[in-house]
XYZ file of C-alpha atoms in Angstrom:
617
model
C 109.012 126.093 99.131
C 108.302 126.502 103.319
C 110.817 126.309 105.286
C 111.401 122.876 107.113
C 109.256 122.523 110.790
C 112.348 122.539 113.429
C 110.510 120.248 114.958
C 112.721 117.978 116.951
C 112.789 115.357 120.367
C 110.045 111.954 120.807
C 110.336 108.933 120.633
C 114.482 104.366 119.008
C 117.903 105.911 119.297
C 117.993 107.634 115.727
C 121.064 109.154 115.421
C 120.590 112.641 114.198
C 122.343 112.943 110.304
C 124.760 115.950 109.708
C 124.807 117.533 106.885
C 127.944 116.252 104.179
C 131.273 117.242 104.877
C 132.951 120.568 102.892
C 135.171 117.714 101.674
C 133.427 115.065 101.018
C 134.191 111.082 100.141
C 134.272 110.098 96.490
C 130.779 108.697 96.095
C 130.053 113.065 97.277
C 131.576 114.013 94.126
C 129.824 115.818 91.603
C 129.030 113.465 88.189
C 128.618 114.961 84.747
C 126.536 111.824 83.891
C 123.770 111.808 81.520
C 120.080 109.432 82.764
C 116.706 109.924 83.063
C 115.397 111.676 86.604
C 114.444 108.252 87.597
C 117.896 106.449 87.416
C 119.229 110.009 88.955
C 115.950 109.267 91.851
C 118.023 105.588 92.528
C 120.964 106.650 92.590
C 120.414 109.376 94.970
C 119.170 106.645 96.971
C 121.899 104.923 96.828
C 124.035 108.132 97.509
C 121.717 107.765 100.892
C 122.573 104.706 102.355
C 119.704 103.111 101.511
C 119.693 99.443 101.375
C 115.582 98.471 101.385
C 112.112 100.002 100.117
C 109.418 98.938 101.036
C 106.664 99.852 98.205
C 104.275 99.169 95.785
C 104.247 100.374 91.766
C 101.567 101.869 89.323
C 102.198 104.082 87.034
C 103.011 107.695 87.956
C 106.285 105.800 90.307
C 106.410 103.556 87.483
C 109.390 105.320 85.367
C 111.432 104.581 88.792
C 110.633 100.701 89.182
C 113.046 100.434 85.806
C 116.392 102.011 87.176
C 115.876 100.417 90.605
C 115.066 96.879 88.954
C 118.872 96.983 88.328
C 119.863 98.387 91.284
C 122.760 96.482 92.823
C 121.761 98.181 96.484
C 118.717 99.085 96.868
C 116.416 96.094 97.964
C 112.907 96.628 96.723
C 109.953 94.693 99.330
C 106.833 94.352 97.164
C 104.153 95.051 99.968
C 100.405 93.873 99.182
C 99.021 97.642 101.208
C 100.357 101.009 100.836
C 100.112 101.173 104.571
C 101.484 97.982 105.029
C 104.544 99.609 102.920
C 104.605 103.012 105.483
C 104.370 100.648 108.532
C 107.157 98.312 107.600
C 109.278 101.658 106.605
C 108.912 102.444 110.846
C 109.733 99.247 111.637
C 112.662 99.343 109.695
C 113.402 102.836 111.302
C 112.748 101.211 114.836
C 115.489 98.349 114.082
C 118.058 100.270 112.260
C 118.343 103.726 113.593
C 117.733 105.824 109.768
C 115.071 106.328 107.822
C 113.052 104.270 106.513
C 111.924 104.764 103.255
C 108.756 103.606 101.287
C 107.131 104.351 98.332
C 103.717 104.504 96.157
C 101.826 105.950 93.359
C 100.259 108.829 92.770
C 96.473 109.152 93.840
C 95.362 106.164 95.601
C 98.946 104.875 96.226
C 99.891 108.180 97.911
C 97.138 108.766 99.902
C 96.962 104.984 101.069
C 100.749 106.050 103.113
C 98.650 109.208 104.916
C 98.077 106.711 108.125
C 101.626 105.330 108.472
C 102.780 109.125 107.854
C 100.248 110.601 110.441
C 101.899 107.683 113.187
C 105.130 108.231 112.537
C 104.771 112.047 112.857
C 102.976 111.460 116.266
C 105.894 109.202 117.196
C 108.819 110.771 115.711
C 110.360 107.937 113.055
C 112.334 109.037 110.731
C 110.556 107.899 107.486
C 110.480 108.893 103.838
C 108.416 108.318 101.521
C 108.872 109.028 97.630
C 105.468 109.277 95.922
C 104.897 109.437 91.696
C 102.688 112.799 90.677
C 100.816 113.044 87.410
C 102.569 114.541 84.567
C 102.974 118.636 85.052
C 101.281 119.477 82.590
C 98.101 117.758 84.272
C 98.749 118.918 88.261
C 95.285 121.148 89.011
C 93.207 119.757 86.250
C 91.841 116.052 88.368
C 93.557 114.239 85.863
C 93.610 110.395 85.884
C 95.449 108.963 89.640
C 95.932 112.792 90.846
C 95.645 113.673 94.253
C 97.574 116.973 95.966
C 99.798 114.488 98.652
C 101.831 117.839 99.624
C 98.799 118.996 99.949
C 97.011 116.071 102.586
C 99.535 114.909 104.275
C 101.209 118.896 104.763
C 99.935 118.721 108.784
C 101.391 115.614 109.362
C 104.447 115.278 107.722
C 108.066 117.092 109.164
C 108.711 118.676 105.318
C 107.489 117.564 101.773
C 108.570 118.525 98.435
C 106.936 118.477 95.333
C 109.672 117.681 92.422
C 108.910 118.970 88.528
C 112.692 119.056 87.718
C 114.646 116.021 86.908
C 117.798 118.227 88.292
C 116.570 118.822 91.531
C 115.931 114.698 92.276
C 119.482 114.468 93.998
C 119.523 118.019 96.432
C 115.629 117.019 97.386
C 116.741 113.333 98.091
C 119.329 115.086 100.216
C 117.695 117.559 102.205
C 114.875 114.848 103.087
C 117.124 112.486 104.790
C 118.940 114.931 106.416
C 114.993 116.463 107.180
C 113.869 112.939 108.332
C 116.773 112.296 110.627
C 118.197 115.378 112.071
C 115.788 116.981 115.017
C 112.704 115.790 116.255
C 113.199 113.061 113.313
C 109.831 112.185 111.230
C 108.479 111.489 108.130
C 109.640 113.074 104.740
C 107.398 113.245 101.940
C 108.917 113.639 98.749
C 106.552 113.884 95.485
C 107.813 113.570 91.838
C 106.132 114.461 88.830
C 105.909 112.436 85.914
C 107.579 114.425 83.100
C 110.958 114.986 85.872
C 111.193 110.841 86.508
C 111.077 110.794 82.767
C 113.349 114.040 81.871
C 116.773 113.464 81.273
C 119.278 115.529 83.677
C 123.314 115.256 84.401
C 123.561 113.338 88.202
C 125.102 115.317 90.469
C 125.084 114.671 94.320
C 125.255 117.963 96.751
C 128.804 118.247 97.925
C 126.649 120.163 100.597
C 123.669 121.440 102.138
C 122.617 125.036 102.286
C 118.948 125.038 104.062
C 119.264 127.943 106.097
C 115.881 128.514 108.039
C 116.479 124.754 109.367
C 119.131 124.539 112.109
C 117.617 122.567 115.216
C 120.095 123.421 118.445
C 120.835 120.264 120.224
C 123.087 122.049 122.555
C 121.255 122.621 125.846
C 121.645 126.052 127.689
C 123.950 125.450 130.827
C 122.095 127.991 133.344
C 119.077 126.214 133.171
C 120.898 122.531 133.508
C 122.684 123.778 136.691
C 119.333 124.778 137.697
C 117.831 121.699 136.929
C 120.380 119.741 139.212
C 119.590 122.611 141.239
C 116.404 121.348 142.087
C 116.692 118.075 142.080
C 118.939 118.140 144.682
C 116.244 120.403 146.525
C 113.350 118.485 146.032
C 111.661 115.954 148.736
C 109.818 113.628 146.106
C 111.648 113.946 142.550
C 110.731 111.699 139.678
C 112.529 111.040 136.436
C 109.727 110.712 133.566
C 110.787 109.164 130.241
C 109.203 109.530 127.378
C 110.742 108.511 124.008
C 112.717 111.128 123.144
C 115.579 109.181 125.711
C 115.488 106.012 123.193
C 115.511 108.760 119.998
C 118.224 109.846 121.077
C 119.988 106.820 121.770
C 120.694 108.098 125.708
C 119.520 104.517 127.887
C 123.670 104.341 129.157
C 123.583 108.000 130.313
C 119.992 108.071 131.838
C 120.876 104.652 133.915
C 123.711 107.152 135.217
C 122.118 109.985 136.134
C 119.245 108.232 137.778
C 121.892 106.343 139.810
C 124.035 108.849 140.452
C 120.724 111.354 142.016
C 118.360 107.606 143.027
C 115.034 109.219 142.108
C 112.874 107.201 140.811
C 111.795 106.271 137.490
C 108.589 106.141 134.807
C 109.081 104.863 131.666
C 106.452 106.216 129.176
C 104.832 103.260 126.632
C 106.979 105.127 123.672
C 110.485 104.546 126.364
C 109.610 100.933 127.521
C 112.767 99.364 127.403
C 115.071 102.597 127.946
C 115.126 102.203 131.583
C 115.816 98.454 132.876
C 112.191 96.593 134.493
C 114.631 95.106 136.803
C 115.773 98.486 137.953
C 115.147 98.962 141.350
C 114.495 102.446 141.097
C 112.052 102.056 137.845
C 108.692 102.771 139.364
C 107.104 101.482 136.033
C 105.516 102.500 133.308
C 102.404 106.056 133.931
C 99.344 106.537 132.638
C 96.058 105.446 131.888
C 97.164 101.703 132.158
C 100.258 102.041 134.174
C 101.005 101.040 137.685
C 99.557 102.823 140.925
C 103.016 103.120 141.703
C 104.465 104.833 138.348
C 101.110 106.885 138.255
C 101.247 107.665 141.742
C 105.347 108.532 142.031
C 104.417 111.571 139.269
C 100.664 112.522 140.527
C 102.519 113.253 144.421
C 105.662 114.770 142.977
C 107.103 118.072 144.497
C 109.164 117.880 141.330
C 108.939 116.491 137.639
C 111.982 116.219 135.319
C 110.685 115.597 131.561
C 112.702 114.208 129.534
C 111.845 113.977 126.085
C 108.093 113.296 127.028
C 104.891 115.330 125.993
C 102.480 115.375 128.197
C 99.847 114.243 126.514
C 96.529 113.064 128.011
C 97.023 108.926 127.977
C 99.541 110.494 130.869
C 98.531 113.221 133.038
C 94.781 112.392 132.943
C 92.560 115.508 133.764
C 95.504 118.227 132.575
C 93.967 120.468 135.302
C 94.700 117.506 139.093
C 97.090 116.214 137.269
C 100.686 116.420 139.632
C 99.304 119.361 141.656
C 102.630 119.852 143.739
C 105.187 119.926 140.977
C 107.658 122.011 139.535
C 108.470 120.997 136.718
C 111.753 120.354 134.663
C 110.918 119.654 131.215
C 113.464 119.040 128.373
C 113.073 118.714 124.433
C 114.744 118.971 121.209
C 111.524 120.836 120.110
C 110.251 123.801 121.438
C 107.507 123.498 120.445
C 106.314 120.714 123.070
C 107.852 122.615 126.127
C 104.836 124.501 128.284
C 102.342 123.204 124.915
C 100.120 120.652 127.834
C 102.344 122.296 131.643
C 104.171 125.541 131.832
C 107.737 124.141 132.194
C 109.112 125.853 135.819
C 112.590 125.284 133.405
C 112.925 125.022 130.455
C 115.557 123.390 128.292
C 115.778 123.064 124.788
C 118.009 120.330 123.021
C 118.845 116.697 121.764
C 118.556 114.345 125.160
C 121.559 112.571 125.179
C 123.397 116.026 125.702
C 120.843 117.108 128.233
C 121.259 114.113 130.626
C 124.975 113.969 129.932
C 125.602 118.020 131.423
C 123.129 116.733 133.520
C 125.022 114.444 135.297
C 128.349 116.724 135.145
C 125.816 119.187 136.799
C 124.824 116.974 139.458
C 128.346 115.417 139.953
C 129.242 119.267 141.113
C 126.607 119.982 142.793
C 127.167 117.141 145.150
C 131.348 117.598 145.319
C 129.578 120.804 147.314
C 127.761 118.903 149.361
C 124.157 119.583 147.801
C 122.376 116.078 147.704
C 118.808 114.893 148.004
C 117.419 112.091 150.233
C 114.387 110.585 149.386
C 114.227 107.731 151.911
C 110.720 109.002 152.923
C 109.466 109.255 149.457
C 111.248 105.188 148.138
C 109.012 104.698 151.258
C 106.102 105.707 150.319
C 106.092 103.984 146.658
C 107.416 101.278 147.042
C 104.527 100.982 149.641
C 102.672 101.252 146.496
C 104.267 98.468 144.777
C 104.203 95.976 147.336
C 100.411 96.625 147.664
C 99.323 97.134 144.391
C 101.274 95.444 142.019
C 100.823 94.346 138.252
C 98.819 91.063 138.468
C 95.696 89.396 137.122
C 93.293 86.754 137.936
C 92.873 83.046 136.232
C 89.619 83.275 134.040
C 86.235 81.690 136.610
C 85.392 79.877 133.534
C 89.002 77.994 132.017
C 89.639 79.541 129.437
C 93.009 80.740 128.847
C 94.249 84.249 130.196
C 95.442 86.665 128.006
C 98.234 88.104 130.341
C 98.891 84.784 130.944
C 99.640 84.469 127.269
C 101.807 87.243 126.571
C 103.720 87.378 130.468
C 104.576 83.823 129.402
C 106.034 84.901 125.693
C 108.466 87.757 127.175
C 109.562 85.012 130.066
C 110.148 82.355 127.149
C 111.120 84.370 124.290
C 113.759 86.962 126.695
C 114.428 89.962 126.271
C 117.104 90.034 123.303
C 114.028 90.398 121.589
C 111.785 92.455 119.727
C 107.893 92.647 120.703
C 106.096 94.454 117.575
C 102.470 95.298 119.614
C 99.236 96.319 117.518
C 97.016 98.720 119.692
C 94.478 97.672 122.357
C 94.186 95.651 125.539
C 97.063 93.246 123.980
C 99.249 96.452 123.296
C 98.778 97.370 126.828
C 99.241 93.662 128.041
C 102.573 93.572 126.246
C 103.508 96.906 128.134
C 102.999 95.563 131.246
C 103.927 91.898 131.454
C 107.243 91.828 129.407
C 109.906 92.738 130.862
C 111.607 95.784 128.279
C 116.043 95.516 129.559
C 117.194 97.352 126.543
C 116.391 100.221 124.172
C 113.955 99.963 120.982
C 113.268 95.913 121.809
C 109.868 97.133 122.328
C 107.573 98.617 119.569
C 104.017 100.033 118.999
C 101.855 102.837 117.993
C 101.706 105.241 120.119
C 100.417 108.182 120.226
C 97.932 107.881 116.882
C 97.222 104.542 118.106
C 97.204 102.504 114.873
C 95.050 99.419 114.065
C 97.582 96.929 111.633
C 100.679 98.542 112.585
C 102.072 95.402 114.440
C 102.144 92.436 111.141
C 104.235 95.197 109.037
C 106.205 97.248 111.135
C 107.949 93.131 112.272
C 108.629 93.170 108.787
C 110.316 95.888 108.510
C 112.201 95.712 111.950
C 113.592 91.665 111.154
C 114.684 93.577 107.515
C 116.299 95.601 109.199
C 117.798 93.557 111.918
C 117.667 90.107 110.331
C 119.408 88.023 113.718
C 117.386 89.318 115.876
C 114.317 87.429 116.854
C 111.290 89.714 115.983
C 107.657 88.899 116.844
C 104.097 90.633 116.434
C 101.897 90.053 119.368
C 98.617 91.241 118.100
C 94.604 91.312 118.420
C 92.553 89.466 116.111
C 91.319 92.770 115.121
C 94.916 94.185 114.684
C 95.550 91.431 112.917
C 92.454 91.387 110.003
C 93.332 95.368 108.687
C 96.879 94.068 107.601
C 97.396 90.324 107.977
C 97.795 90.243 103.654
C 101.202 91.782 104.208
C 101.842 87.499 105.834
C 102.102 87.115 101.991
C 104.535 89.577 101.894
C 106.802 87.904 104.751
C 106.632 84.229 103.336
C 107.676 85.237 99.975
C 110.804 87.203 100.561
C 111.784 84.934 103.428
C 110.948 86.949 106.516
C 110.190 84.822 108.758
C 108.690 86.881 112.028
C 106.193 85.572 114.629
C 103.050 86.652 115.156
C 100.884 86.040 118.285
C 97.604 86.799 117.807
C 95.848 87.273 121.095
C 92.539 86.629 119.727
C 89.219 87.297 122.292
C 86.964 87.238 119.254
C 85.808 90.719 119.713
C 87.206 94.711 119.309
C 88.629 94.180 123.150
C 89.362 97.812 124.314
C 86.472 98.938 122.721
C 84.257 95.454 124.455
C 86.685 97.137 127.530
C 84.406 100.666 126.639
C 81.511 98.799 126.553
C 81.920 96.915 129.276
C 82.502 100.265 131.860
C 80.689 102.945 129.917
C 77.879 101.889 128.304
C 76.336 99.153 130.479
C 77.809 96.643 128.508
C 76.100 96.987 125.064
C 78.242 95.153 122.671
C 77.998 97.171 119.970
C 79.365 95.706 116.883
C 82.604 94.227 118.725
C 82.068 90.474 118.455
C 84.455 89.753 115.111
C 82.929 86.121 115.386
C 87.231 84.543 115.100
C 87.294 83.197 118.475
C 83.154 82.077 119.060
C 82.435 80.636 122.757
C 79.816 78.279 120.991
C 80.047 76.152 117.863
C 80.231 78.668 115.438
C 82.956 78.145 112.461
C 85.613 80.724 113.386
C 85.671 83.487 110.778
C 88.460 83.650 109.570
C 90.206 81.258 110.812
C 93.637 82.356 111.682
C 95.830 78.660 111.236
C 94.126 78.178 107.842
C 94.585 81.877 106.552
C 98.448 81.387 107.695
C 99.235 78.245 106.235
C 97.045 79.996 103.145
C 99.195 82.548 102.864
C 102.647 80.387 102.804
C 103.222 80.513 106.482
C 103.082 77.615 110.057
C 99.689 78.576 111.655
C 99.494 76.952 115.368
C 96.286 77.374 117.584
C 96.739 77.616 121.790
C 93.453 77.437 123.959
C 94.867 75.687 127.289
C 96.774 77.414 129.602
C 99.156 74.315 129.699
C 99.345 74.083 126.304
C 101.165 77.895 125.648
C 104.652 77.475 125.950
C 105.122 74.575 123.948
C 103.019 76.813 121.518
C 105.586 79.657 121.820
C 108.735 77.194 121.370
C 106.886 75.172 118.372
C 106.537 79.089 116.537
C 110.310 79.901 117.381
C 111.374 76.251 116.110
C 110.308 77.693 113.058
C 113.219 79.138 110.528
C 112.316 79.181 107.545
C 108.898 81.129 107.465
C 107.040 83.083 109.298
C 104.364 81.438 111.972
C 101.612 81.976 113.327
C 100.106 81.104 116.522
C 96.405 81.665 117.467
C 96.092 82.281 121.108
C 91.954 82.133 122.166
C 91.597 83.621 124.789
C 89.083 84.775 126.994
C 86.023 87.329 126.159
C 86.024 89.407 128.848
C 89.492 90.136 129.978
C 90.603 94.004 130.974
C 93.201 95.228 131.294
C 93.769 96.700 134.635
C 95.130 99.588 136.339
C 92.550 102.329 134.374
C 92.405 105.513 134.701
C 89.109 106.533 133.585
C 88.713 109.342 130.361
C 88.505 112.828 130.986
C 89.259 111.818 134.537
C 92.575 112.255 137.278
C 95.288 109.940 137.862
C 94.173 110.052 141.421
C 90.988 108.552 140.441
C 92.915 105.165 139.563
C 91.812 101.925 139.814
C 93.813 98.795 139.929
C 90.972 96.278 139.507
C 87.017 97.108 138.642
C 85.389 98.931 141.441
C 89.076 98.871 143.438
C 91.047 101.972 143.891
C 94.360 102.151 145.800
C 94.379 103.699 149.140
C 96.456 106.606 149.142
C 95.936 107.679 152.750
C 99.434 106.322 153.989
C 100.794 107.990 151.399
C 98.984 111.174 152.649
C 100.293 111.071 155.887
């Protein structure tokens, strides 16, 4: 068995779980009770603190579902597709900070988990996926519903296990949860042969984990931290580039202290929205392909970038060889593999972001006490000009149709910053990032790295299960929504009252935007006919679909009705509510850095680019 990866930093405030102490609690005492491997599995999940499992039964995993039926501590939520189970586990992890758990059978059940596993891996979401496998003698024979799920998922999991002996189940489960939640969080797969689930064994929960090959580094090196603090003070144009790792480590408060102490501007990536309040005067917005002009400009013209839990991905850097040409780089991340992967770090810092930022605060205060403090007045003058001249905005459609930006802006204004917004992928995702004000970490959930259509509805279900007292809105597009809309049945039957705003432009919106800009408006296979312009029948009719699934269905087509539609959905407390916002077909996401181009070429509207000359002067 290979050693688990030390892949450790990335994007929710997930607090790492420590291995069990040498002195076990009563529940950690070794038990000699005889039981089946399946019973041992459920008992192990209870010991690991699992309260919810999202899954679908099938032949190979069926032995585990029998004792699960008797568990008083573990609630099973029957999803309608294994992909939905995986995304629901992700949403639960975002809401709770604990690993989400999903379960599936062998073969197609397990392979349907590939997408959420890859999604969780890209976005550093702690998740434990448990799959059944054919019986040990059948492995490698192409038996019915056999798939080498460990081999398939090796590149997209933090670690995975194939369990062939019943007595190995408790230790494997304990290690899986520790790996998933410590260091850089991520998904772990546990594949269990059917005969191991059926065999009789003595249950023994491990009192201590012995994993010599897995030692994530969390404490940063003091010398590098002090060097970073000195560079911040000596820089003329510094900027904090804040990624999901700050959210994952629960370092929002420490970040605010550091930012206010230094006075430097802060950009928060798509995965870090809310970790630094949008209302804070030092927040210059989101960087990247659809970031603010000020956010993109701050990185591009910086002489020092302090990257905290971010990975310099292509959506932020644009064309890499032209990114921030005059900037030195301080790069702090819990995963050493991320540092200097895309952009060379002048000062690399390996460690948990919360500890790194806390140590930076101490170092900066020491420097300031000795008279070393940055002066950024001219830098802020440039950035304030960009914020004033190029703010986020949109034009109302000329044809009187509903603006999608207005829908999302009014959603945020009416629902407020205490809710959780779970976005799908595409134009609506970018508008949700741009036009809802986020003041708290963990209030914006989305599929960032993988960009998974179908993420929103099941992830919203998981988030609502994990934090039932919080209002949860899924912000979805008509294309994304149709990929996992069957999970509305799960939400209705399980009485999980999520709200769904379908931003319905009748098209695969982001693909259509690219066809408009780069393919001479040749709209090949992007018209979904869910919101037709003429008298064609809507296929499907989302209101009737919602009602068929036991939900409340609403439709809004006029700007003057938006607030009322949101209020009606908010008033529904005993069922999921779906609002079909039929919006303009041609609305685009701006600003935009075109694919493969430099951030210097950002456009804030079609064929309109910022004038950087004043900043150059």
